[in-house]
PDB file of C-alpha atoms in Angstrom:
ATOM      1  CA  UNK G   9     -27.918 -58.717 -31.650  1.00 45.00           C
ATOM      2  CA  UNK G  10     -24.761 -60.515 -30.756  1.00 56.00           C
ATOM      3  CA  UNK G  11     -22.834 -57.749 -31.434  1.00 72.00           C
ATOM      4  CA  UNK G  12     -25.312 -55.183 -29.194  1.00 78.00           C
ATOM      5  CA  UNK G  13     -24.451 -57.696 -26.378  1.00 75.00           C
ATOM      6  CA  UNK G  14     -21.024 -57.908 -26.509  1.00 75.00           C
ATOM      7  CA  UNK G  15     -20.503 -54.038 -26.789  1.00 78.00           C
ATOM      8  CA  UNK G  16     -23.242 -54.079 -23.609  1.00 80.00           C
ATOM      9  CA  UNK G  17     -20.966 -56.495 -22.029  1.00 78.00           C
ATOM     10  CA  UNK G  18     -17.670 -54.731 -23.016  1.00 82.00           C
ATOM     11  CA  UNK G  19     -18.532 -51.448 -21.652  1.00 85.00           C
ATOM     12  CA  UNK G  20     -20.069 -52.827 -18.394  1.00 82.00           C
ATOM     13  CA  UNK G  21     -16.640 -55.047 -17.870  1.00 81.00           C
ATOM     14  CA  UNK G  22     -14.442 -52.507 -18.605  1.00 83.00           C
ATOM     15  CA  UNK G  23     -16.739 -49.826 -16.323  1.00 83.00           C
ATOM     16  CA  UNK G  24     -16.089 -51.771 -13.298  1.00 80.00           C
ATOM     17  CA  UNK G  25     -12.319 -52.407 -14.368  1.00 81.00           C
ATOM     18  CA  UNK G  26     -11.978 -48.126 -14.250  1.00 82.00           C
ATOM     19  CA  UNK G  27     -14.114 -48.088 -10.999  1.00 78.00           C
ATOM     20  CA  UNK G  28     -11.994 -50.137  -9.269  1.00 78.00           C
ATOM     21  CA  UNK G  29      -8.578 -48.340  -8.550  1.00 79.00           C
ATOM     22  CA  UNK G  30      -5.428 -50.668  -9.901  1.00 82.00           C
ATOM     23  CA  UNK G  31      -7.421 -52.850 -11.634  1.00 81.00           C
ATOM     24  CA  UNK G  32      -6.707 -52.196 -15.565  1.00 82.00           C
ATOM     25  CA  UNK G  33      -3.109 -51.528 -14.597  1.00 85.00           C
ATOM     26  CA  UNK G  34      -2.769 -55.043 -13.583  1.00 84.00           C
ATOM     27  CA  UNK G  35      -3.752 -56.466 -16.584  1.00 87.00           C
ATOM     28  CA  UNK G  36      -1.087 -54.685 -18.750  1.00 87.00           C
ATOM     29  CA  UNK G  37       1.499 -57.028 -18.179  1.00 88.00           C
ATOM     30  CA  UNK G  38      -1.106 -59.660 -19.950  1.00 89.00           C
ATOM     31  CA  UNK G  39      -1.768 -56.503 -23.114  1.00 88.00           C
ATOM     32  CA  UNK G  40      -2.844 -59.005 -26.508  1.00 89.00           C
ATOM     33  CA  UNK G  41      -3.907 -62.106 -24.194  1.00 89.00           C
ATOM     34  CA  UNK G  42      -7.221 -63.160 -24.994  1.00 89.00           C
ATOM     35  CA  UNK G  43     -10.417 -63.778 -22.677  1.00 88.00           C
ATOM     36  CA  UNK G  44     -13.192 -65.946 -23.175  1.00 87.00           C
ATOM     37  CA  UNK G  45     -16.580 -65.414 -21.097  1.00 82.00           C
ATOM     38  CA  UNK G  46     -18.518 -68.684 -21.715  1.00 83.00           C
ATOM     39  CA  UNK G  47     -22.097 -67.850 -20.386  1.00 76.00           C
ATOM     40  CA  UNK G  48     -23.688 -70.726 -21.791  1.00 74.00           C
ATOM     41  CA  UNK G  49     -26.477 -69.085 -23.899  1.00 78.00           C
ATOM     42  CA  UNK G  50     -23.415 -66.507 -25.194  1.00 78.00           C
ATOM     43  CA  UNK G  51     -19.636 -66.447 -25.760  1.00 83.00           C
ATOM     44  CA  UNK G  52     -17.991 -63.014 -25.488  1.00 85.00           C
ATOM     45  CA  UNK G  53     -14.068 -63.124 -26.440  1.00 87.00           C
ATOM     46  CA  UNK G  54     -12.134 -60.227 -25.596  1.00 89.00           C
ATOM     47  CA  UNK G  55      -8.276 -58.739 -26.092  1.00 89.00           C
ATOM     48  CA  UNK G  56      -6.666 -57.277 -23.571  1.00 89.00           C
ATOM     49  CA  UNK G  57      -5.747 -53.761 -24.729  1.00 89.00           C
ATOM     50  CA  UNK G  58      -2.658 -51.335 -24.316  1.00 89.00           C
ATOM     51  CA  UNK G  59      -4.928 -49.160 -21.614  1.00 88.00           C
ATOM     52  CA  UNK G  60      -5.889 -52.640 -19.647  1.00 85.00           C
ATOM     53  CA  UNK G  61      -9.395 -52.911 -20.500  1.00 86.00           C
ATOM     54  CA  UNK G  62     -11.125 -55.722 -22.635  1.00 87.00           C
ATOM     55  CA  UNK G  63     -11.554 -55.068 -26.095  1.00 85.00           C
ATOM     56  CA  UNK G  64     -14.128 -57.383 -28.339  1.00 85.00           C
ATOM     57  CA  UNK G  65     -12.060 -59.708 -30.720  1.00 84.00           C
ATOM     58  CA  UNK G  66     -12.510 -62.745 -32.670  1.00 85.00           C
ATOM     59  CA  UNK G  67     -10.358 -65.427 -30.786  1.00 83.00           C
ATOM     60  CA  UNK G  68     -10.282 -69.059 -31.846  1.00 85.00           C
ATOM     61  CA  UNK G  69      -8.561 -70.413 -29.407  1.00 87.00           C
ATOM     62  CA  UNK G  70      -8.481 -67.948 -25.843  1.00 88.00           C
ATOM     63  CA  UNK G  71      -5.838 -68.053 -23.437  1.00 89.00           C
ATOM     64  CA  UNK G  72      -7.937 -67.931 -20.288  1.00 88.00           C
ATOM     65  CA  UNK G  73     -11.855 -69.028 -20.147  1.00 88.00           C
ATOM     66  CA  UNK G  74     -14.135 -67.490 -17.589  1.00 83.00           C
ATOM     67  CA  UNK G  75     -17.894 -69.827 -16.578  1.00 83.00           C
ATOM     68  CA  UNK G  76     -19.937 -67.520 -14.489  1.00 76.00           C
ATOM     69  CA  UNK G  77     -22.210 -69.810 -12.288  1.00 73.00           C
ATOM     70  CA  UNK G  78     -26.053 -68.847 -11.449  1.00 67.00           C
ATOM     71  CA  UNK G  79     -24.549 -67.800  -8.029  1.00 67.00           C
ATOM     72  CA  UNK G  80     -22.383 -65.229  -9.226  1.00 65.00           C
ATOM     73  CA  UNK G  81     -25.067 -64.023 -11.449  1.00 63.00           C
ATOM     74  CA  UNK G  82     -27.661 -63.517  -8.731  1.00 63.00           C
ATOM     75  CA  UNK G  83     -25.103 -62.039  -6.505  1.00 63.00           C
ATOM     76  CA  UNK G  84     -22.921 -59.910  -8.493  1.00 61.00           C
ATOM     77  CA  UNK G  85     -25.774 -56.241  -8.399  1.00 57.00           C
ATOM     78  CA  UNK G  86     -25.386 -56.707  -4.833  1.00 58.00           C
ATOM     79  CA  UNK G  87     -22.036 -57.938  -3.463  1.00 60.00           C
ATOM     80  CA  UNK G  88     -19.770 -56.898  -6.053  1.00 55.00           C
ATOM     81  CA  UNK G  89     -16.446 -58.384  -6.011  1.00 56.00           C
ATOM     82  CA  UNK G  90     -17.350 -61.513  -3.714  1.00 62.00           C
ATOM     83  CA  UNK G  91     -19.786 -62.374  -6.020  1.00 61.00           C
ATOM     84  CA  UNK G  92     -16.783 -62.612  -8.559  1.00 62.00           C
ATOM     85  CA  UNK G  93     -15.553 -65.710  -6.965  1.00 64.00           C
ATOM     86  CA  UNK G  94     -18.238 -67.691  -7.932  1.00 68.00           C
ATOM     87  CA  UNK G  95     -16.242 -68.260 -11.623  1.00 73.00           C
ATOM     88  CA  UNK G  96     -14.897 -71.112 -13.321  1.00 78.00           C
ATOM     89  CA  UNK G  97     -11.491 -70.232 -14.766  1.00 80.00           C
ATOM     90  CA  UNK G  98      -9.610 -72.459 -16.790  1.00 82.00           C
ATOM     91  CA  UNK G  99      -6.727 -71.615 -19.176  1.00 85.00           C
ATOM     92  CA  UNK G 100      -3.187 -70.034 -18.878  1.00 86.00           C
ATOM     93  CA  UNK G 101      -2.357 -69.720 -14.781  1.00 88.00           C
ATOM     94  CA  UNK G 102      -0.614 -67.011 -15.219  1.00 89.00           C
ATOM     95  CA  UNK G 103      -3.587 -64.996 -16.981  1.00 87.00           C
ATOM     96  CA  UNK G 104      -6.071 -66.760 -14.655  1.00 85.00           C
ATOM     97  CA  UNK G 105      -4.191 -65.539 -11.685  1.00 85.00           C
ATOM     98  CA  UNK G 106      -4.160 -61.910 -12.587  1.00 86.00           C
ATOM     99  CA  UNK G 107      -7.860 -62.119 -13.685  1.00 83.00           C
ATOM    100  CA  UNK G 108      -8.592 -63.394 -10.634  1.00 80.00           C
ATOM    101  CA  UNK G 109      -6.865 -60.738  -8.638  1.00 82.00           C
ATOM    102  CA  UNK G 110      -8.439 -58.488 -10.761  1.00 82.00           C
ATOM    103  CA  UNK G 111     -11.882 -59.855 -10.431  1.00 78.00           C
ATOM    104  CA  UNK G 112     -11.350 -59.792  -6.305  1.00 75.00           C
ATOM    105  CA  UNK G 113     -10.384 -56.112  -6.256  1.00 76.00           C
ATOM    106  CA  UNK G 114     -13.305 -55.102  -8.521  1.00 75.00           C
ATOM    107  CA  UNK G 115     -15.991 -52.776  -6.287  1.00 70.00           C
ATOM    108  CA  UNK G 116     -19.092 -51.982  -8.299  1.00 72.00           C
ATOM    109  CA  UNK G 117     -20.116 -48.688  -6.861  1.00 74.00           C
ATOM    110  CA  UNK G 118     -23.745 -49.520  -7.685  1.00 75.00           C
ATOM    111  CA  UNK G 119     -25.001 -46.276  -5.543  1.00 77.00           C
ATOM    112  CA  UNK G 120     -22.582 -44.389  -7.626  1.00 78.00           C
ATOM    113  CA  UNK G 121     -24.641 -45.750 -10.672  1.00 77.00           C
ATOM    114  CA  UNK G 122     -28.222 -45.244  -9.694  1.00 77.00           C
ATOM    115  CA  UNK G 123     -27.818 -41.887  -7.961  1.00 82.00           C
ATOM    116  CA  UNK G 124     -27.631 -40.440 -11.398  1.00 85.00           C
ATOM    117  CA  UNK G 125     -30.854 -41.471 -11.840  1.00 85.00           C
ATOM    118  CA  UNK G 126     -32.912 -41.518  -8.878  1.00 90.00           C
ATOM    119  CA  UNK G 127     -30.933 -39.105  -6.490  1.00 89.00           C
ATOM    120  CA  UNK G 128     -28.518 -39.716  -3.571  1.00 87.00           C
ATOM    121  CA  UNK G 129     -30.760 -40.455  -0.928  1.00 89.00           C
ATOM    122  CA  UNK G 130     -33.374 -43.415  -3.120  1.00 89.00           C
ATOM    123  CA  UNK G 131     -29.829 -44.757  -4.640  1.00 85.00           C
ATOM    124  CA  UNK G 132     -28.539 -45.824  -1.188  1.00 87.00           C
ATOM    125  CA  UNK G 133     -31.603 -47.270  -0.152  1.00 90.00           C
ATOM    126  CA  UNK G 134     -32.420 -48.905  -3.582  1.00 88.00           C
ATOM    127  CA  UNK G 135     -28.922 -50.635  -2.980  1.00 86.00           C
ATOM    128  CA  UNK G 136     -29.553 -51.448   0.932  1.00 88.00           C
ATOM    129  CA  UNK G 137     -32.789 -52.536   0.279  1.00 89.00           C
ATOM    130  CA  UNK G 138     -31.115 -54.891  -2.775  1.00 83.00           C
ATOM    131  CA  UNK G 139     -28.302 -56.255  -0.853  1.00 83.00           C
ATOM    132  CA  UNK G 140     -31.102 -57.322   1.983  1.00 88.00           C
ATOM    133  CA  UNK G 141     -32.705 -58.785  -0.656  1.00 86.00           C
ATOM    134  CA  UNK G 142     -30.035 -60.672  -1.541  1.00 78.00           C
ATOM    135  CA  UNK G 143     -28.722 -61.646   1.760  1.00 82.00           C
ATOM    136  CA  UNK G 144     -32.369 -63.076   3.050  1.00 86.00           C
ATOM    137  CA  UNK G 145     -32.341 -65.108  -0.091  1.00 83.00           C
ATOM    138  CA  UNK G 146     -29.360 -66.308   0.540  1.00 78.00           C
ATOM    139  CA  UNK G 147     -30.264 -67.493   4.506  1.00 85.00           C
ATOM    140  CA  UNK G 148     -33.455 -68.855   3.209  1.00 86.00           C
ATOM    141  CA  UNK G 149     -31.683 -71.139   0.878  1.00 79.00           C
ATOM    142  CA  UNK G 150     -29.210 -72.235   3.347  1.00 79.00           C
ATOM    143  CA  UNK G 151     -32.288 -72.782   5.777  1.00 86.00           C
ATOM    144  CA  UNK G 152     -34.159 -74.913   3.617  1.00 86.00           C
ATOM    145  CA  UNK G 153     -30.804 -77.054   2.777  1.00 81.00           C
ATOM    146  CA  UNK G 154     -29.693 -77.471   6.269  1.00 83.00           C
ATOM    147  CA  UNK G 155     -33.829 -78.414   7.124  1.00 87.00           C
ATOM    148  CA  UNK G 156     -33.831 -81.092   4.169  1.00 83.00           C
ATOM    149  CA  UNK G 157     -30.482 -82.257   5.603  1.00 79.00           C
ATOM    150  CA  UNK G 158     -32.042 -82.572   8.904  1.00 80.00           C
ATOM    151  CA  UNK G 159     -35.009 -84.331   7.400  1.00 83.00           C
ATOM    152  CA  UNK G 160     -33.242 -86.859   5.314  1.00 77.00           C
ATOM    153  CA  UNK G 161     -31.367 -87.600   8.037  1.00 71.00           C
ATOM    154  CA  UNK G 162     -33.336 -87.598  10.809  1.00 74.00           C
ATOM    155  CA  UNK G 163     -37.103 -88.623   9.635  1.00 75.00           C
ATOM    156  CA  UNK G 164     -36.903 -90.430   6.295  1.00 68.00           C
ATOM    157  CA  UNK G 165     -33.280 -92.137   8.038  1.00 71.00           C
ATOM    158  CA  UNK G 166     -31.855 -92.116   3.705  1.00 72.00           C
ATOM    159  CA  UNK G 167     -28.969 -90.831   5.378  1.00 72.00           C
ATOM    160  CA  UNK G 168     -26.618 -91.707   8.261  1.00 75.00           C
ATOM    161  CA  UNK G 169     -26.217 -89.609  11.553  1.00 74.00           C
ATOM    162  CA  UNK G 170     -22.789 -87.696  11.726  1.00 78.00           C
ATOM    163  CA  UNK G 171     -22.669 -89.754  15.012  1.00 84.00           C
ATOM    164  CA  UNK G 172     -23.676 -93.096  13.812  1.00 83.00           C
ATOM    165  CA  UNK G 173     -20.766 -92.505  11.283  1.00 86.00           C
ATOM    166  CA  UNK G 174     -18.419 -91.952  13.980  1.00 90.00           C
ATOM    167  CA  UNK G 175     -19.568 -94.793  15.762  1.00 92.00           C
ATOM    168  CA  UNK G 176     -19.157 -97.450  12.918  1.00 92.00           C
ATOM    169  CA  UNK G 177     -15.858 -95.886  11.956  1.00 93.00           C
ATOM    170  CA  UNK G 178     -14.820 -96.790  15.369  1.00 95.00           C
ATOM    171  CA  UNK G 179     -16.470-100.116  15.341  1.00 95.00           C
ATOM    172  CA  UNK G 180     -14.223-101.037  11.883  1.00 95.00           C
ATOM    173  CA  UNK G 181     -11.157 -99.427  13.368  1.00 95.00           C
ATOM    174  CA  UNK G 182     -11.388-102.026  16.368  1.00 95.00           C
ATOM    175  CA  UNK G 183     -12.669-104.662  14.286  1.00 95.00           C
ATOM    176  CA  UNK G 184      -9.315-103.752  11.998  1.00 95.00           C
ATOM    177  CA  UNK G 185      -6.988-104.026  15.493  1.00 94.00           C
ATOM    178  CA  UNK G 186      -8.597-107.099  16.957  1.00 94.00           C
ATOM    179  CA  UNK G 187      -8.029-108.930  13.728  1.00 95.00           C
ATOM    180  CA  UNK G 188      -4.521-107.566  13.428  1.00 94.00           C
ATOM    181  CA  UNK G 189      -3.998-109.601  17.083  1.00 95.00           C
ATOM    182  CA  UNK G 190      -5.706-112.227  15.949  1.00 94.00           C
ATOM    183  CA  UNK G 191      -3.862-113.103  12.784  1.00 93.00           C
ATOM    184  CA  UNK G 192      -0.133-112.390  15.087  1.00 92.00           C
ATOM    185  CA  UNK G 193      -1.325-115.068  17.598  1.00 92.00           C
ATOM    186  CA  UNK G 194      -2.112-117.573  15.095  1.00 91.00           C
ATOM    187  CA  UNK G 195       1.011-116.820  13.671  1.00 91.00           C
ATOM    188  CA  UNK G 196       2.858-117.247  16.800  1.00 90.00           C
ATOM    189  CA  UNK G 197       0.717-120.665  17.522  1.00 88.00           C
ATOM    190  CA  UNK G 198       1.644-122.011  13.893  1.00 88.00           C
ATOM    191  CA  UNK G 199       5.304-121.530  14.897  1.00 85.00           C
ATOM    192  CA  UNK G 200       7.503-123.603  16.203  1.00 77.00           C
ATOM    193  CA  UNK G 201       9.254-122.478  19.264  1.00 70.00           C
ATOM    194  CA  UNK G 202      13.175-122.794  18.322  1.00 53.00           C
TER     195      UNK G 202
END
């Protein structure tokens, strides 16, 4: 099963890498470095070939690792090579910085994909409708954080007003100078004049 996955993943990696124009090529320059995708439940580990695709290989130790997050998981069917950003990369910089080139210039031509299947026409609409989807998702979430914000802030009072912030800052900032004066008068009482 393991083996099914990886080959799944392999092709699918290396299908966006020849969809998007320039991409392989970049990654000759890095041809035998090795690639780890950590996706918690699975660990795929990858060559770089001599065409600048990914090849499965047994790697102890990998020069680059890649995390995807949930985020880039949810977003990746529908926005591609944004969603790619959502990664943690750790490893050799050099590798990581490629990759992540790479990664941003990667443009999954998901209509491309479907229309073999379900025609032109329910492709691009499949894909708008997804993206839609996607992107009402993602307002609602940012609605409901920026509403529990508001709540905990403003009716349960757990947390402090951006403005009542402010306003202490600039109460301890004066507090700060007057005792600053304070303390050089004393000193200047405590003196004697010469």
């Amino acid at each position: 099963m393991g083996s099914i996955a990886a080959g799944l993943f392999e092709r699918s990696l290396n299908h966006l890498l020849q969809q998007s124009p320039g991409t392989a090529e970049a990654l000759l320059k890095h041809t035998g470095a090795s690639v780890r995708f950590d996706l918690t439940l699975a660990q795929f580990d990858f060559r770089i070939a001599a065409d600048g695709c990914f090849s499965e290989a047994v790697i102890d130790v990998p020069d680059a690792i890649i995390r995807p997050t949930a985020a880039l998981a949810a977003r990746l069917p529908f926005f591609g090579r944004d969603a790619l950003r959502h990664a943690d990369y750790s490893g050799n910089p050099a590798l990581l910085a490629t990759l992540d080139r790479v990664f941003g210039q990667m443009d999954w031509d998901v209509e491309a994909d479907l229309a073999p299947l379900v025609g032109d026409i329910a492709a691009h609409r499949l894909h708008a409708s997804g993206r839609s989807a996607m992107g009402g998702l993602a307002r609602a979430c940012s609605t409901l954080a920026r509403n529990g914000s508001e709540y905990l802030v403003e009716e349960a009072e757990w947390m402090a007003r951006g403005i009542d912030v402010a306003r202490f800052n600039r109460a301890v900032d004066q507090l700060t100078d007057d005792t600053a004066r304070l303390d050089a008068r004393l000193r200047r009482l405590e003196t004697p004049d010469a």
